[in-house]
Short mmCIF file of C-alpha atoms in Angstrom, two decimals:
data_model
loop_
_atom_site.label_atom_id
_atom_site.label_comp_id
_atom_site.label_asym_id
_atom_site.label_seq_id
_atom_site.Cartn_x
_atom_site.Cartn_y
_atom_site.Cartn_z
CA UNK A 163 0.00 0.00 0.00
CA UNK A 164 1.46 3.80 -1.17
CA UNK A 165 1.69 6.45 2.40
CA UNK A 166 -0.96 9.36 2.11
CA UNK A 167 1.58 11.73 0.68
CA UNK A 168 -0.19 14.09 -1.37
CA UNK A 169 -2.85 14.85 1.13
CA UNK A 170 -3.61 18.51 1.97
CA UNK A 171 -2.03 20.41 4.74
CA UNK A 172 -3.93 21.15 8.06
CA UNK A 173 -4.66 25.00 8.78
CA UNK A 174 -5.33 27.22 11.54
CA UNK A 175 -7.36 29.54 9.54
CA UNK A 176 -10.85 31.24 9.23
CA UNK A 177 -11.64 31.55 5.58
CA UNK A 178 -15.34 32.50 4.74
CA UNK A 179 -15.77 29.96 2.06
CA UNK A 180 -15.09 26.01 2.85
CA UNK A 181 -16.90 23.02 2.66
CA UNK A 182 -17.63 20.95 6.48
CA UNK A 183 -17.78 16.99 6.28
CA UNK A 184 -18.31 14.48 8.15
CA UNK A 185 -18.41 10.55 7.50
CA UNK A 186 -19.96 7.62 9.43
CA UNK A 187 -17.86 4.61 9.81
CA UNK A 188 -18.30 0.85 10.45
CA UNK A 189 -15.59 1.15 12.89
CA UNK A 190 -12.60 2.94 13.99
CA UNK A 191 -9.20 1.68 12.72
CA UNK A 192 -8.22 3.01 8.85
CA UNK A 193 -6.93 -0.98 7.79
CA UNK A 194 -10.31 -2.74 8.14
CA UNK A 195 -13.32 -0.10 8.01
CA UNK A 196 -15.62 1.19 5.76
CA UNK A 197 -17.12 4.11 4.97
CA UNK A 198 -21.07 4.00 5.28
CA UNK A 199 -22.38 7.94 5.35
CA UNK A 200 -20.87 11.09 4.24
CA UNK A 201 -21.86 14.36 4.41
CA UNK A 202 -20.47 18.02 2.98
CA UNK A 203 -21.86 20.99 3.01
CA UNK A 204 -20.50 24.05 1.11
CA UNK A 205 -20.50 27.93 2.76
CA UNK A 206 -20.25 30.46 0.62
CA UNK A 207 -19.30 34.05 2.30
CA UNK A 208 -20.15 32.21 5.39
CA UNK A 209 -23.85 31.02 4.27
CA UNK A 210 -24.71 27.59 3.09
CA UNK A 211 -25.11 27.17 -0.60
CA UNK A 212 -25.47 23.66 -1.75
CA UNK A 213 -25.23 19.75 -0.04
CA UNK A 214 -24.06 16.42 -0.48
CA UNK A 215 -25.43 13.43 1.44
CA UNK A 216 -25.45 10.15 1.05
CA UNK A 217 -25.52 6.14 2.50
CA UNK A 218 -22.55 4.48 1.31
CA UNK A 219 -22.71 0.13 0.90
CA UNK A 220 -20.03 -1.63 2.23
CA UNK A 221 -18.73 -5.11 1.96
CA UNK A 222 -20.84 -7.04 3.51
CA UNK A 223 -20.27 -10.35 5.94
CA UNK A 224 -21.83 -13.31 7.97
CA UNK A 225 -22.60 -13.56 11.12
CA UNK A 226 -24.55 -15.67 13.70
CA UNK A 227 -27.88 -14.29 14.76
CA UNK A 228 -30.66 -16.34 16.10
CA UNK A 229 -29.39 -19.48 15.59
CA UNK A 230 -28.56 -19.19 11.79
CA UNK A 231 -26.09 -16.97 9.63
CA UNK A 232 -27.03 -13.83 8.84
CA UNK A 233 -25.50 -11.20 5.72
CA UNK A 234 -24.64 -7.92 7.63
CA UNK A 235 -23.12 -4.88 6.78
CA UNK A 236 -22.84 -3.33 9.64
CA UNK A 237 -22.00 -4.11 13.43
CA UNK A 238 -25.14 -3.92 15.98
CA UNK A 239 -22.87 -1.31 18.03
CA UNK A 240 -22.80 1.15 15.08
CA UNK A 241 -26.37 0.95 14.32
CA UNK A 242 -26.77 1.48 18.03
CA UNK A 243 -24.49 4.31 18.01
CA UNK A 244 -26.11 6.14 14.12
CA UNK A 245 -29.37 4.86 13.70
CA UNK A 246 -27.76 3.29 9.98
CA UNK A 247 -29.34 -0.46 9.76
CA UNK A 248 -28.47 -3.37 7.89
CA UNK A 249 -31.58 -2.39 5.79
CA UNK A 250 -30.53 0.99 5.12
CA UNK A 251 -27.44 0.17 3.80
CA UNK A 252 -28.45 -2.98 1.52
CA UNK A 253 -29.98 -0.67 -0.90
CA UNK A 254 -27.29 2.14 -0.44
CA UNK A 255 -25.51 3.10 -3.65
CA UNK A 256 -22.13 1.45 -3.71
CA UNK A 257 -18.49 3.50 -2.75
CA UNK A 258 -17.22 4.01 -6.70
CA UNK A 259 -20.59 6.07 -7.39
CA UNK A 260 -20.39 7.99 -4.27
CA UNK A 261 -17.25 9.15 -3.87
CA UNK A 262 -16.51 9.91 -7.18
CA UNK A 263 -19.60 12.42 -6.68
CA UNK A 264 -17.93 13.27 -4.20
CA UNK A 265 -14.53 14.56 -4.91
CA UNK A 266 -16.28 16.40 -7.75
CA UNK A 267 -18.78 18.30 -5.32
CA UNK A 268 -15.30 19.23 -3.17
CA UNK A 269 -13.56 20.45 -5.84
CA UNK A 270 -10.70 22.02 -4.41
CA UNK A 271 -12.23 24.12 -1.73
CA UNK A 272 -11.10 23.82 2.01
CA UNK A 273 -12.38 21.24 4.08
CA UNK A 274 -13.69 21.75 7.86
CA UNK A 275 -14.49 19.08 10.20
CA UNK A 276 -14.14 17.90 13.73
CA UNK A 277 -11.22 15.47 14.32
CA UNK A 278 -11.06 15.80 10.62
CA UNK A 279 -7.90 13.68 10.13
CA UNK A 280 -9.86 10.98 10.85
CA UNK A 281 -12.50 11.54 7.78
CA UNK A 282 -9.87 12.57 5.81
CA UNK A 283 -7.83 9.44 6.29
CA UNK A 284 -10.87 7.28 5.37
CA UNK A 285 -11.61 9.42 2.33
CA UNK A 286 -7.85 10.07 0.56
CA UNK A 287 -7.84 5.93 1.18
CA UNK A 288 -11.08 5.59 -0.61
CA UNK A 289 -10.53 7.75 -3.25
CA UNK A 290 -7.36 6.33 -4.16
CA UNK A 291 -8.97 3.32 -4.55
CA UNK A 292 -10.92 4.91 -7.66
CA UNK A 293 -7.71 6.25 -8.53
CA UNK A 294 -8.25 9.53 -7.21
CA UNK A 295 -6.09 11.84 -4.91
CA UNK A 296 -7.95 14.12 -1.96
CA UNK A 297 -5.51 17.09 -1.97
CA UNK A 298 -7.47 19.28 0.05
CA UNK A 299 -6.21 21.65 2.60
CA UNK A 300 -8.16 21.35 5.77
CA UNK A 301 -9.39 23.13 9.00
CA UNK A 302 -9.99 20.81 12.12
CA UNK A 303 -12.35 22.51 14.97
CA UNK A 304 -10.80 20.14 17.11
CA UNK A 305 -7.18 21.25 17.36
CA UNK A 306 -9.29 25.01 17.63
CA UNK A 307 -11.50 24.11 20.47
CA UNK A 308 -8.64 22.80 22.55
CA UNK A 309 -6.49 25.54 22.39
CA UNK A 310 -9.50 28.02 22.72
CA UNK A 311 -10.44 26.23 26.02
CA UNK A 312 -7.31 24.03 27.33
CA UNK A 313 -9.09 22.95 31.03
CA UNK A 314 -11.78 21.48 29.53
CA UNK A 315 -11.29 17.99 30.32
CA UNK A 316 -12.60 16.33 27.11
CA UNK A 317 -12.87 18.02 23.52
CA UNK A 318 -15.35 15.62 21.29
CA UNK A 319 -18.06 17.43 19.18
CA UNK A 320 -20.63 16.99 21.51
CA UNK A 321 -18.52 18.79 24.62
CA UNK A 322 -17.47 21.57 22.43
CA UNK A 323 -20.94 21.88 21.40
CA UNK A 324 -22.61 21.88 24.69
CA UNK A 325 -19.83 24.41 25.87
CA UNK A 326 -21.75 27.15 22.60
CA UNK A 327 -25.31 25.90 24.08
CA UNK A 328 -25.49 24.46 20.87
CA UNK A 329 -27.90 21.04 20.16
CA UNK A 330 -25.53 18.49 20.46
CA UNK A 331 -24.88 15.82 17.26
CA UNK A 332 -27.04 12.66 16.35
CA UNK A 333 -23.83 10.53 15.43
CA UNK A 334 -25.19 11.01 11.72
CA UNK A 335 -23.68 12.57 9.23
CA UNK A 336 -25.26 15.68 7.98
CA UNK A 337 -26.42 16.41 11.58
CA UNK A 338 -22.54 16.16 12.72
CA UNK A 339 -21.90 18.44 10.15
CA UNK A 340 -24.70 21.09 10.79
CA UNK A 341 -23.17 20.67 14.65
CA UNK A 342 -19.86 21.60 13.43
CA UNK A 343 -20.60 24.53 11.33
CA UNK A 344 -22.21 26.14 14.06
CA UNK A 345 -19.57 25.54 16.46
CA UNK A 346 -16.31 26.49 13.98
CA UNK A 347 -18.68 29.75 13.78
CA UNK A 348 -19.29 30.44 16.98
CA UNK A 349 -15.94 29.91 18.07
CA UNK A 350 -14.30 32.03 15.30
CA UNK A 351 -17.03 34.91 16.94
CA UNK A 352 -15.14 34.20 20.50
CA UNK A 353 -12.02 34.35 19.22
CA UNK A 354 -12.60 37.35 17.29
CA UNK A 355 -13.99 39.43 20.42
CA UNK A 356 -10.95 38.36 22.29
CA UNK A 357 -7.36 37.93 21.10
CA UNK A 358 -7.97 38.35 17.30
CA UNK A 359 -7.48 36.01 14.11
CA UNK A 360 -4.06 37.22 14.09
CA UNK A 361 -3.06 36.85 17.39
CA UNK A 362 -4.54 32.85 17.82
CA UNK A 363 -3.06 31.71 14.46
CA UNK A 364 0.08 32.74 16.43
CA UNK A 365 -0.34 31.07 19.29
CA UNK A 366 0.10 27.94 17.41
CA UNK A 367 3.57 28.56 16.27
CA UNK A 368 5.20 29.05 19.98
CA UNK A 369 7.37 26.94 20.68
CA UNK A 370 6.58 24.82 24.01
CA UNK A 371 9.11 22.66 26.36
CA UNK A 372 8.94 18.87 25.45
CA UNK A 373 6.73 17.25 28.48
CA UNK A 374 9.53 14.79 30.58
CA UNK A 375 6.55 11.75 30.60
CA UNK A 376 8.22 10.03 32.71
CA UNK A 377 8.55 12.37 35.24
CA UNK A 378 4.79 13.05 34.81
CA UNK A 379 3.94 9.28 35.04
CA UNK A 380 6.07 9.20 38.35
CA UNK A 381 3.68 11.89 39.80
CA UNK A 382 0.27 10.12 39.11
CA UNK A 383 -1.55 8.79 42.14
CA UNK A 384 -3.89 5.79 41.27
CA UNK A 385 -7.14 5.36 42.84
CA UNK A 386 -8.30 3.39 45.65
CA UNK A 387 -11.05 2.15 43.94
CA UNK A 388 -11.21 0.48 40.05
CA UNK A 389 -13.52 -1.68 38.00
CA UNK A 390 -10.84 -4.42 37.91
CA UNK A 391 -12.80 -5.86 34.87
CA UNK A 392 -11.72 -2.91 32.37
CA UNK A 393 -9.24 -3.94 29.52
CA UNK A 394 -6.33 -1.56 30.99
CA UNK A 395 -6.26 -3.04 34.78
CA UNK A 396 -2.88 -3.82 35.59
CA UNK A 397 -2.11 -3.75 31.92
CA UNK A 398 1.43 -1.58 30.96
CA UNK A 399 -0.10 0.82 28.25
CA UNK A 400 2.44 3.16 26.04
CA UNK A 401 1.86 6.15 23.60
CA UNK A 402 3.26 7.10 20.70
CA UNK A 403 2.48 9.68 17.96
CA UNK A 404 0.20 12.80 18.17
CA UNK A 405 -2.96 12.23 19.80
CA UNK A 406 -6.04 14.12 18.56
CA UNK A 407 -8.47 13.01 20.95
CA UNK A 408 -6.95 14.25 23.80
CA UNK A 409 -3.26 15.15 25.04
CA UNK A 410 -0.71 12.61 26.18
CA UNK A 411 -0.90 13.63 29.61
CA UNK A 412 -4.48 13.20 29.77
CA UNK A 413 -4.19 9.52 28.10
CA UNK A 414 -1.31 8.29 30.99
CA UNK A 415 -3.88 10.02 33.39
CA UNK A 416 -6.67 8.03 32.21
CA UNK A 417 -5.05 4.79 32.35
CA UNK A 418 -3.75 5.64 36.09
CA UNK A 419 -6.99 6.25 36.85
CA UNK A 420 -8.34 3.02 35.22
CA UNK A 421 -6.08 0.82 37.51
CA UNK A 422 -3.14 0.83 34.11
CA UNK A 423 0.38 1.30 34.37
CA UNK A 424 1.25 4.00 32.00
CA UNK A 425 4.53 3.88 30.67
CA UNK A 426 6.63 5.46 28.25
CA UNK A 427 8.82 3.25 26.44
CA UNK A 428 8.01 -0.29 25.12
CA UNK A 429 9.61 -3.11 27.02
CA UNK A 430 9.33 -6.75 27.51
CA UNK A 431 6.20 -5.96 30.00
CA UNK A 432 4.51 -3.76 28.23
CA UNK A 433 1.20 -5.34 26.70
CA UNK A 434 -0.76 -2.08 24.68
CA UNK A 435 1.23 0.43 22.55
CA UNK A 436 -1.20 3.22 21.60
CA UNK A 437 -0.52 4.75 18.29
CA UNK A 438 -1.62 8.62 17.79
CA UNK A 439 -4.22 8.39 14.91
CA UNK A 440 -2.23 10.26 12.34
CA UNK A 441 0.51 8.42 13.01
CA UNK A 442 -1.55 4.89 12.87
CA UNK A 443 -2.92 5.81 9.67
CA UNK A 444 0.93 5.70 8.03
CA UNK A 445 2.30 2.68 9.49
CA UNK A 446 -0.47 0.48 8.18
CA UNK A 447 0.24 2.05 4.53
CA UNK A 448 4.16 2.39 4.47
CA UNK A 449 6.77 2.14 7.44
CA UNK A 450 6.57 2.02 11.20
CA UNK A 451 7.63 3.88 13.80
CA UNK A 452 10.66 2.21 16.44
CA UNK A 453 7.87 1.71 19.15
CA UNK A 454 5.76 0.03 16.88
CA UNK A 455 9.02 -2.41 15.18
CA UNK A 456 9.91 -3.10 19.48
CA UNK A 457 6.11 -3.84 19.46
CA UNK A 458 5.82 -6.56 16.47
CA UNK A 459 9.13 -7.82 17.60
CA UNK A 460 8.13 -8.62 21.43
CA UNK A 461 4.98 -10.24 20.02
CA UNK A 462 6.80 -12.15 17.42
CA UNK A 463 9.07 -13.55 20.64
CA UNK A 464 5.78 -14.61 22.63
CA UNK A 465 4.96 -11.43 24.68
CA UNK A 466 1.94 -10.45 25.34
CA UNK A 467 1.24 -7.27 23.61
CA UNK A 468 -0.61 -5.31 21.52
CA UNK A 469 -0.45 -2.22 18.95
CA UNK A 470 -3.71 -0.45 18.63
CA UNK A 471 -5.34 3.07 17.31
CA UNK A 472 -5.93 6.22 19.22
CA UNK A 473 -9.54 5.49 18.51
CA UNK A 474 -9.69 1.82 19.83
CA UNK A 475 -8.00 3.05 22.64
CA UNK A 476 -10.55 5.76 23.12
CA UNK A 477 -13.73 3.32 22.04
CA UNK A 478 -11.88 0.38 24.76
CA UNK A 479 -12.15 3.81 27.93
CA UNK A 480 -15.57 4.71 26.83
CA UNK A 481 -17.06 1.30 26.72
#
C-alpha cells in the first residue's frame, strides 16, 4: 500500500468559504473499516449554498444471529451508536458512485471538520482506490476548540458543542456536520472578540518545552477504587504519535486512573502500545515507527502485547 503523501495540509485559519464533512464509519481503525455515510456541506461568504449526502454500501459479511447466519453490513454497536441499519445500507448506492460524486462536489475548496484527520484518512484511502487523490487543505475545529479552552477535560463534538449551548450531534452525518458549522462559527465569533485572528493563528507557532513523561507518570496517584474488569487493569499501556483526541498527559492520566500502568517506552512488560491516529494511519500504509518495530518484535518472541489506534484506545475507555 502507497503512504498518504499528497494529502492537503492542516490550517489554523478562518476563511469565509469552505466546505464541512463528516463521515460515518463501520468502525474505527483506517486498515479494516468502511465508509457508510458522508456528508459536505459548502458555505459560501459564510452562508450555506449547496449539499451532499449520502448512505454508502459496504462489503458485507456473515454472522450468527438467532441461531442461523445472517449477511450484515454493519456491526449492531454502530447501528446502536447512528441509527444506519443493515436495511438501510443494503440498498445504499455502492463507494465508486459515491465518492466519485464526491470529490467532484469538493472540488478544491477547504475542508472543515471535527477530528477531521480521521475523515480525511478514510476518504484520501477511498478515493485512491478509484484512482483519485484528496488534496485538500483542511481546518480541524478540534485542534481550535482545545487551544481556545485548554481545562476542559474532554474536547469531542458533543462537549465543544454543549460548551456554545449548541444542540448536540445525532452521530449522523449531515447532523454532525450542521453541529460543526455552528460551532467552527461560533468559536471564530469568541475568538474574534478576544485575542484576534491574528493573534490565535500565532499562538500555534510558539514553541513549548517537550513534556519529561516520565517524570509526569512518576507523579500520578492511582485510585483506591477500580472496576478491575476494564481492559487496561494492571495492563502496561504506552503512547506514541500525536494524539487528537486528547493530550498525552491526559491519556497516561486516564489509564492511572483506570487501575493501568502508563509507561513510556516499550519493554518486555509492556502489553498495549497506543498509536496517535495520524501516526496509525501511516504505518499500516508504508513504514513504522521504532515503538511500533519493538512492538511486532516482542509479540513475534511470545509477549503479550498489543499495537492499537488512538480510537480503539478511546472506544476500549468509553465502553
Amino acid at each position: 500500500m502507497n503512504n498518504r503523501n499528497e494529502k492537503g495540509k492542516s490550517l489554523i485559519a478562518f476563511p469565509d468559504s469552505y466546505i464541512v464533512i463528516d463521515i460515518e464509519t463501520t468502525g474505527l481503525d483506517f486498515e479494516y473499516s468502511e465508509i457508510i455515510e458522508v456528508a459536505a456541506v459548502r458555505y459560501i461568504n459564510k452562508v450555506e449554498a449547496d449539499s451532499f449526502v449520502s448512505l454508502i454500501q459496504p462489503t458485507p459479511y456473515y454472522e450468527m444471529g438467532d441461531g442461523k447466519l445472517e449477511l450484515r453490513y454493519v456491526p449492531e454497536f454502530i447501528t446502536d451508536l447512528t441509527g444506519i441499519t443493515n436495511d438501510m445500507l443494503k440498498t445504499a448506492p455502492f463507494k465508486s458512485e459515491i465518492i466519485s460524486k464526491l470529490m467532484d462536489f469538493i472540488g478544491s475548496d477547504i475542508l472543515v471538520g471535527h477530528n477531521i484527520r480521521f475523515d480525511i484518512n478514510f476518504l484520501y484511502d477511498a478515493a485512491q482506490q478509484e484512482q483519485l487523490v484528496l488534496k485538500n487543505d483542511y481546518i480541524d475545529t478540534l485542534r481550535i476548540a482545545r487551544k481556545l479552552y485548554p481545562d476542559m477535560e474532554h474536547h469531542r463534538l458533543s462537549d465543544i458543542a454543549q460548551k456554545l449551548n449548541i444542540s448536540a450531534p445525532e452521530h449522523r452525518a449531515l447532523s454532525d456536520v450542521s453541529t460543526t458549522a455552528q460551532c467552527f462559527s461560533k468559536m471564530v465569533q469568541i475568538i474574534d472578540q478576544n485575542q484576534g485572528r491574528e493573534a490565535f493563528i500565532k499562538s500555534f507557532k510558539k514553541k513549548t518545552k517537550t513534556m519529561d513523561y516520565n517524570q509526569f507518570i512518576t507523579e500520578l496517584v492511582p485510585p483506591d477504587c477500580v472496576d478491575e474488569t476494564n481492559p487496561f487493569y494492571g495492563k502496561v499501556v504506552v503512547f506514541t504519535g500525536t494524539l487528537s483526541t486528547m493530550t498525552r498527559k491526559q491519556a497516561l492520566t486516564v489509564v492511572s486512573n483506570l487501575g493501568g500502568i502508563p509507561a513510556n517506552s516499550v519493554t518486555a512488560k509492556t502489553n498495549f502500545l497506543v498509536i496517535g491516529n495520524e501516526e496509525f494511519a501511516s504505518s499500516v500504509k508504508n513504514g513504522k515507527t521504532n515503538k511500533m518495530c519493538k512492538a511486532e518484535a516482542l509479540k513475534a518472541s511470545g509477549k503479550d502485547i498489543e499495537t492499537i489506534s488512538e480510537n480503539t484506545f478511546f472506544q476500549m475507555i468509553n465502553e
